[in-house]
Coordinates of C-alpha atoms and ligand atoms in Angstrom, one line a residue:
M1 CA 21.3 -19.4 -11.7
A2 CA 19.6 -16.7 -9.6
E3 CA 19.4 -17.4 -5.9
R4 CA 15.9 -18.2 -4.8
A5 CA 15.7 -15.5 -2.2
L6 CA 12.1 -14.7 -2.9
V7 CA 10.2 -17.8 -1.8
P8 CA 7.4 -16.6 0.3
P9 CA 7.1 -17.7 4.0
S10 CA 3.8 -19.2 3.2
E11 CA 3.0 -20.6 -0.2
S12 CA -0.1 -18.7 -0.8
V13 CA -1.8 -15.5 0.1
P14 CA -3.2 -15.6 3.6
R15 CA -6.9 -15.9 3.9
L16 CA -8.7 -13.1 5.7
T17 CA -9.9 -14.7 8.9
R18 CA -12.1 -12.7 11.1
P19 CA -9.7 -10.3 12.9
P20 CA -8.6 -10.1 16.5
S21 CA -9.9 -7.3 18.6
P22 CA -8.3 -3.9 17.8
A23 CA -5.9 -2.5 20.3
A24 CA -6.8 0.6 22.4
D25 CA -3.5 2.5 22.6
V26 CA -2.7 6.0 21.5
G27 CA -1.9 6.2 17.7
A28 CA -0.1 8.3 15.2
S29 CA 0.5 8.4 11.5
A30 CA 3.9 7.3 10.2
A31 CA 5.7 6.8 6.9
L32 CA 6.1 3.1 6.1
S33 CA 9.6 3.8 5.1
E34 CA 10.6 7.4 5.6
K35 CA 12.6 8.6 2.5
Q36 CA 12.9 5.1 1.3
S37 CA 11.2 3.2 -1.5
P38 CA 11.1 -0.5 -0.9
L39 CA 11.8 -1.8 -4.4
L40 CA 14.0 0.7 -6.0
P41 CA 17.6 0.2 -6.8
S42 CA 20.0 2.2 -4.5
Q43 CA 20.8 4.8 -7.2
Q44 CA 17.1 5.9 -6.9
G45 CA 17.5 6.4 -3.1
G46 CA 16.0 3.0 -2.2
V47 CA 16.9 0.6 0.5
Q48 CA 20.6 -0.2 0.3
P49 CA 21.5 -3.7 -0.8
D50 CA 23.0 -6.1 1.7
H51 CA 26.7 -5.8 1.2
Q52 CA 27.2 -9.5 1.2
N53 CA 25.2 -9.7 -1.9
E54 CA 26.7 -6.7 -3.7
G55 CA 27.0 -7.2 -7.4
N56 CA 24.1 -9.6 -7.6
P57 CA 21.0 -7.5 -8.5
A58 CA 18.6 -10.5 -8.1
T59 CA 19.7 -11.1 -4.6
S60 CA 19.7 -7.4 -3.7
Q61 CA 16.2 -7.1 -5.0
G62 CA 15.3 -10.1 -2.9
V63 CA 16.8 -8.4 0.1
M64 CA 14.7 -5.2 -0.6
M65 CA 11.6 -7.3 -0.9
L66 CA 12.3 -9.0 2.4
Q67 CA 12.8 -5.6 4.0
L68 CA 9.4 -4.6 2.8
L69 CA 7.9 -7.8 4.3
E70 CA 9.8 -7.0 7.6
R71 CA 8.3 -3.5 7.6
V72 CA 4.8 -5.0 7.1
I73 CA 5.4 -7.4 10.0
E74 CA 6.5 -4.4 12.1
L75 CA 3.3 -2.6 11.2
E76 CA 1.2 -5.7 12.0
N77 CA 2.7 -5.5 15.5
W78 CA 2.1 -1.7 15.8
K79 CA -0.9 -2.0 18.0
E80 CA -1.5 1.7 18.7
G81 CA -1.2 2.9 15.1
K82 CA -4.0 4.5 13.1
G83 CA -2.5 5.5 9.7
L84 CA 0.5 5.5 7.5
I85 CA 1.9 7.2 4.4
V86 CA 4.0 5.3 1.9
C87 CA 6.3 7.5 0.0
G88 CA 9.4 7.2 -2.2
A89 CA 12.7 9.0 -2.4
K90 CA 14.3 11.6 -4.6
N91 CA 10.9 12.4 -6.3
T92 CA 10.3 8.9 -7.4
F93 CA 7.6 6.9 -5.7
C94 CA 8.8 3.6 -7.0
S95 CA 9.9 2.4 -10.5
G96 CA 9.1 -1.2 -9.8
S97 CA 11.3 -4.2 -10.0
D98 CA 15.0 -3.7 -10.5
L99 CA 15.2 -4.5 -14.2
N100 CA 18.8 -5.7 -13.8
A101 CA 17.5 -8.3 -11.2
V102 CA 14.6 -9.3 -13.5
K103 CA 17.2 -10.3 -16.1
G104 CA 18.4 -13.0 -13.7
L105 CA 14.9 -14.2 -13.0
G106 CA 14.0 -15.5 -16.4
T107 CA 12.0 -18.7 -15.8
S108 CA 8.2 -18.9 -15.4
Q109 CA 8.8 -20.4 -11.9
D110 CA 10.9 -17.3 -11.0
G111 CA 8.1 -15.1 -12.0
V112 CA 5.5 -17.1 -10.1
E113 CA 7.6 -17.1 -6.9
L114 CA 8.2 -13.4 -7.1
C115 CA 4.5 -12.9 -7.7
M116 CA 3.5 -15.1 -4.7
F117 CA 5.9 -13.3 -2.4
M118 CA 4.6 -9.9 -3.4
Q119 CA 1.0 -11.0 -3.3
N120 CA 1.5 -12.2 0.2
T121 CA 3.3 -9.1 1.4
L122 CA 0.9 -6.6 -0.2
T123 CA -2.2 -8.5 0.9
R124 CA -0.9 -8.4 4.4
F125 CA -0.2 -4.7 4.0
M126 CA -3.7 -4.0 2.6
R127 CA -5.3 -5.8 5.5
L128 CA -3.5 -3.8 8.2
P129 CA -5.9 -2.0 10.5
L130 CA -4.4 1.3 9.5
I131 CA -5.6 3.8 7.0
S132 CA -2.9 4.0 4.3
V133 CA -2.0 6.6 1.8
A134 CA 0.3 6.4 -1.1
L135 CA 2.0 9.7 -1.6
I136 CA 2.9 9.7 -5.2
Q137 CA 5.8 12.1 -5.9
G138 CA 7.3 11.5 -9.3
R139 CA 6.7 8.2 -11.0
A140 CA 5.0 5.0 -9.8
M141 CA 5.8 2.4 -12.5
G142 CA 5.3 -1.3 -12.9
G143 CA 5.4 -2.9 -9.5
G144 CA 5.4 0.7 -8.0
A145 CA 2.0 1.3 -9.6
E146 CA 0.8 -1.9 -8.1
L147 CA 2.1 -0.9 -4.7
T148 CA -0.1 2.3 -4.8
T149 CA -3.2 0.1 -5.2
A150 CA -2.4 -1.7 -1.9
C151 CA -3.0 1.6 -0.1
N152 CA -6.5 2.9 0.7
F153 CA -5.9 6.3 -0.9
R154 CA -3.6 7.8 -3.5
L155 CA -2.5 11.4 -3.4
M156 CA -0.5 12.7 -6.4
T157 CA 1.7 15.7 -6.7
P158 CA 1.2 17.9 -9.8
S159 CA 4.3 16.4 -11.5
S160 CA 3.7 12.8 -10.7
E161 CA 2.6 9.9 -12.9
I162 CA 1.3 6.4 -12.4
R163 CA 1.9 3.9 -15.2
F164 CA 1.2 0.2 -15.3
V165 CA 3.9 -0.7 -17.9
H166 CA 3.4 -4.4 -17.6
K167 CA 2.0 -4.9 -21.1
E168 CA 5.1 -3.3 -22.6
M169 CA 7.2 -5.8 -20.5
G170 CA 5.1 -8.7 -21.9
I171 CA 3.5 -9.5 -18.6
I172 CA 0.5 -8.5 -16.4
P173 CA 0.4 -6.9 -13.0
S174 CA 0.4 -9.9 -10.7
W175 CA 1.3 -8.6 -7.3
G176 CA -2.4 -8.3 -6.7
G177 CA -2.5 -5.1 -8.7
T178 CA -4.9 -6.2 -11.3
A179 CA -7.5 -7.4 -8.7
R180 CA -7.0 -4.3 -6.6
L181 CA -7.2 -1.8 -9.5
T182 CA -10.4 -3.5 -10.7
E183 CA -11.9 -3.0 -7.3
I184 CA -10.8 0.7 -7.2
I185 CA -11.8 1.8 -10.7
G186 CA -13.9 -1.0 -12.2
S187 CA -13.1 -3.5 -14.9
R188 CA -13.7 -1.2 -17.9
Q189 CA -11.3 1.4 -16.8
T190 CA -8.8 -1.2 -15.6
L191 CA -8.8 -2.8 -19.0
K192 CA -8.1 0.6 -20.6
V193 CA -5.4 1.5 -18.2
L194 CA -3.6 -1.9 -18.5
S195 CA -4.1 -2.6 -22.2
G196 CA -3.1 0.9 -23.1
A197 CA -0.2 1.0 -20.6
L198 CA -1.6 4.5 -20.1
K199 CA 0.4 7.3 -18.6
L200 CA -1.8 8.5 -15.8
D201 CA -1.0 12.1 -15.0
P202 CA -2.8 13.5 -11.9
T203 CA -5.7 15.0 -13.8
V204 CA -6.5 11.7 -15.7
A205 CA -5.9 9.7 -12.5
L206 CA -8.4 11.8 -10.6
K207 CA -10.9 11.6 -13.4
I208 CA -10.9 7.8 -13.6
G209 CA -10.8 7.5 -9.8
I210 CA -7.3 6.1 -9.1
A211 CA -6.2 9.3 -7.4
D212 CA -8.1 10.7 -4.5
E213 CA -6.6 14.2 -4.7
I214 CA -4.0 16.3 -6.4
L215 CA -1.8 18.0 -4.0
Q216 CA -0.7 21.6 -4.4
S217 CA 3.1 21.1 -4.2
S218 CA 5.5 18.9 -6.0
D219 CA 8.2 19.6 -3.4
E220 CA 9.1 16.5 -1.4
D221 CA 8.7 18.0 2.1
Q222 CA 5.8 20.2 1.4
S223 CA 3.8 17.5 -0.3
L224 CA 4.5 15.2 2.6
Q225 CA 3.1 17.8 5.0
E226 CA 0.0 18.2 2.7
A227 CA -0.5 14.4 2.8
Q228 CA -0.1 14.3 6.6
R229 CA -2.8 17.0 6.9
W230 CA -5.1 15.2 4.4
L231 CA -4.7 11.9 6.3
Q232 CA -5.3 13.6 9.7
Q233 CA -9.0 14.2 8.9
F234 CA -9.5 10.5 8.6
I235 CA -7.5 9.3 11.6
S236 CA -8.5 11.8 14.2
G237 CA -10.2 9.9 17.1
P238 CA -9.4 7.0 19.3
P239 CA -7.2 4.4 17.7
E240 CA -9.5 1.5 18.7
V241 CA -12.3 3.1 16.7
I242 CA -10.2 4.0 13.6
R243 CA -8.6 0.5 13.6
A244 CA -12.1 -1.1 14.0
L245 CA -13.4 1.0 11.0
K246 CA -10.6 -0.1 8.8
T247 CA -11.1 -3.7 9.9
V248 CA -14.8 -3.8 9.1
V249 CA -14.3 -2.1 5.7
S250 CA -11.7 -4.7 4.8
S251 CA -14.0 -7.5 5.8
G252 CA -16.9 -5.9 3.9
K253 CA -14.7 -5.8 0.9
E254 CA -13.3 -9.3 1.1
L255 CA -15.7 -11.6 2.9
A256 CA -19.0 -13.1 2.0
L257 CA -21.9 -11.1 3.6
E258 CA -22.6 -13.5 6.4
E259 CA -19.0 -13.5 7.5
A260 CA -18.7 -9.8 7.1
L261 CA -21.8 -9.3 9.3
E262 CA -20.3 -11.6 11.9
T263 CA -17.1 -9.5 11.9
E264 CA -19.1 -6.3 12.4
R265 CA -20.9 -7.9 15.4
D266 CA -17.5 -9.0 16.9
V267 CA -15.8 -5.7 16.3
L268 CA -18.8 -3.7 17.6
S269 CA -18.7 -5.8 20.8
T270 CA -15.2 -4.5 21.4
L271 CA -16.4 -0.9 21.1
W272 CA -19.9 -0.7 22.5
G273 CA -19.8 0.4 26.1
G274 CA -16.1 1.1 25.8
P275 CA -14.4 4.3 26.8
A276 CA -14.9 6.2 23.5
N277 CA -18.5 5.2 23.3
L278 CA -19.3 6.1 26.9
Q279 CA -17.5 9.4 26.7
A280 CA -19.4 10.4 23.5
I281 CA -22.7 9.5 25.1
A282 CA -21.9 11.4 28.3
K283 CA -21.0 14.5 26.3
Q284 CA -24.4 14.4 24.4
I285 CA -22.6 15.4 21.2
K286 CA -24.7 17.2 18.6
F287 CA -23.8 16.8 15.0
N288 CA -25.7 19.9 13.7
K289 CA -22.7 22.2 13.4
Ligands
LIG301 C1 8.9 -7.9 -12.9 C2 8.0 -6.9 -13.4 C3 7.7 -5.9 -12.4 C4 6.2 -6.0 -12.0 O1 5.6 -5.0 -11.8 O2 5.7 -7.1 -12.0 C5 8.1 -4.5 -12.7 O3 8.0 -3.6 -11.9 S1 9.0 -4.2 -14.2 C6 9.8 -2.7 -13.9 C7 8.9 -1.6 -14.4 N1 9.7 -0.3 -14.3 C8 10.3 0.2 -15.4 O4 10.2 -0.4 -16.5 C9 11.0 1.5 -15.2 C10 12.1 1.7 -16.2 N2 12.7 3.0 -16.0 C11 12.3 4.1 -16.5 O5 11.3 4.1 -17.3 C12 13.0 5.4 -16.1 O6 14.2 5.0 -15.6 C13 12.1 6.2 -15.1 C14 10.9 6.7 -15.8 C15 11.8 5.4 -13.9 C16 13.0 7.4 -14.6 O7 13.4 8.1 -15.7 P1 14.4 9.4 -15.5 O8 14.6 9.9 -16.8 O9 13.9 10.3 -14.4 O10 15.7 8.7 -14.9 P2 16.6 7.6 -15.5 O11 16.0 6.8 -16.6 O12 17.9 8.3 -15.9 O13 16.8 6.7 -14.3 C17 17.8 6.9 -13.2 C18 18.5 5.7 -13.0 O14 17.7 4.7 -12.3 C19 17.7 3.5 -13.1 N3 16.4 2.9 -12.9 C20 15.2 3.4 -12.9 N4 14.2 2.5 -12.8 C21 14.9 1.3 -12.7 C22 14.4 0.0 -12.6 N5 13.1 -0.3 -12.5 N6 15.3 -1.0 -12.6 C23 16.7 -0.7 -12.7 N7 17.1 0.5 -12.8 C24 16.2 1.5 -12.8 C25 18.0 4.0 -14.5 O15 18.4 2.9 -15.3 C26 19.0 5.0 -14.3 O16 20.2 4.4 -14.0 P3 21.6 4.9 -14.6 O17 22.6 4.0 -14.1 O18 21.7 6.3 -14.1 O19 21.4 4.8 -16.1

């Protein structure tokens, strides 16, 4: 029987509580996992399996998923950050769960535990006070397609493709991907994308609103540079302001209006009269250029 390495630290997705004050340190953009894709098997350039568990794909996949959670926890503690880019390796964004591991996780309970673990991790990722970009080089399939929806933006290289293959696997996207995709492109388009298991090339993805932009290059390094330049336009400025913006947008998306308004008041109180605000007022900035 497959080892239960995927039981989530908490049994359910964390509730969004009104957030702590954003930090005021200097920020930078960073790759979540430079040249690594969190869920891929090692032959695709993913995180290497724990040697202790070599030969047991289910356990190795569990290790990779735990590594993803660890990275998210690191990012939760990255108090000066402003943005991040999630990218894959060897021109594959992420081809989802390791199919060899999935064979060893055959019960409904296995599926639900995997789902809860990933819902927890990706919800925490989505709520980071960082502006996140999925740089889709090559394919994003299954769980990999779901991962792209946890990012705020999706940039696609000309040769890339997003495909929610779940229907063909006899399942649904359940790592929060269905809910997030519906929020991104609406229920009609989501139903088409999922029930057709459509291959979304960059042109189609842009048209239906999953992709934010098609990059010029399919080259791994050049497209990463393009993505960094693209992100830069949204993260220039003081970290406390960028982080606060992401925080209030998250609460506007997830909370009831009264709570979201309260969050806005609280977050504003950390900025109004603060250094960035006072400097801007002192400079008498004009926006007519
Ligand atoms: C539990 C469900 C879960 C969820 O979302 O909830 C999922 O994610 S289900 C998994 C969904 N993903 C797939 O079904 C992908 C299946 N793989 C493919 O369609 C292709 O391999 C593709 C399109 C990713 C890449 O095709 P390409 O022609 O470029 O290369 P290869 O097919 O030769 O692949 C190279 C090598 O990688 C292995 N591989 C790729 N993806 C997976 C995977 N998800 N699990 C295990 N192994 C994978 C592939 O088998 C090849 O291995 P090799 O030993 O060289 O034959």
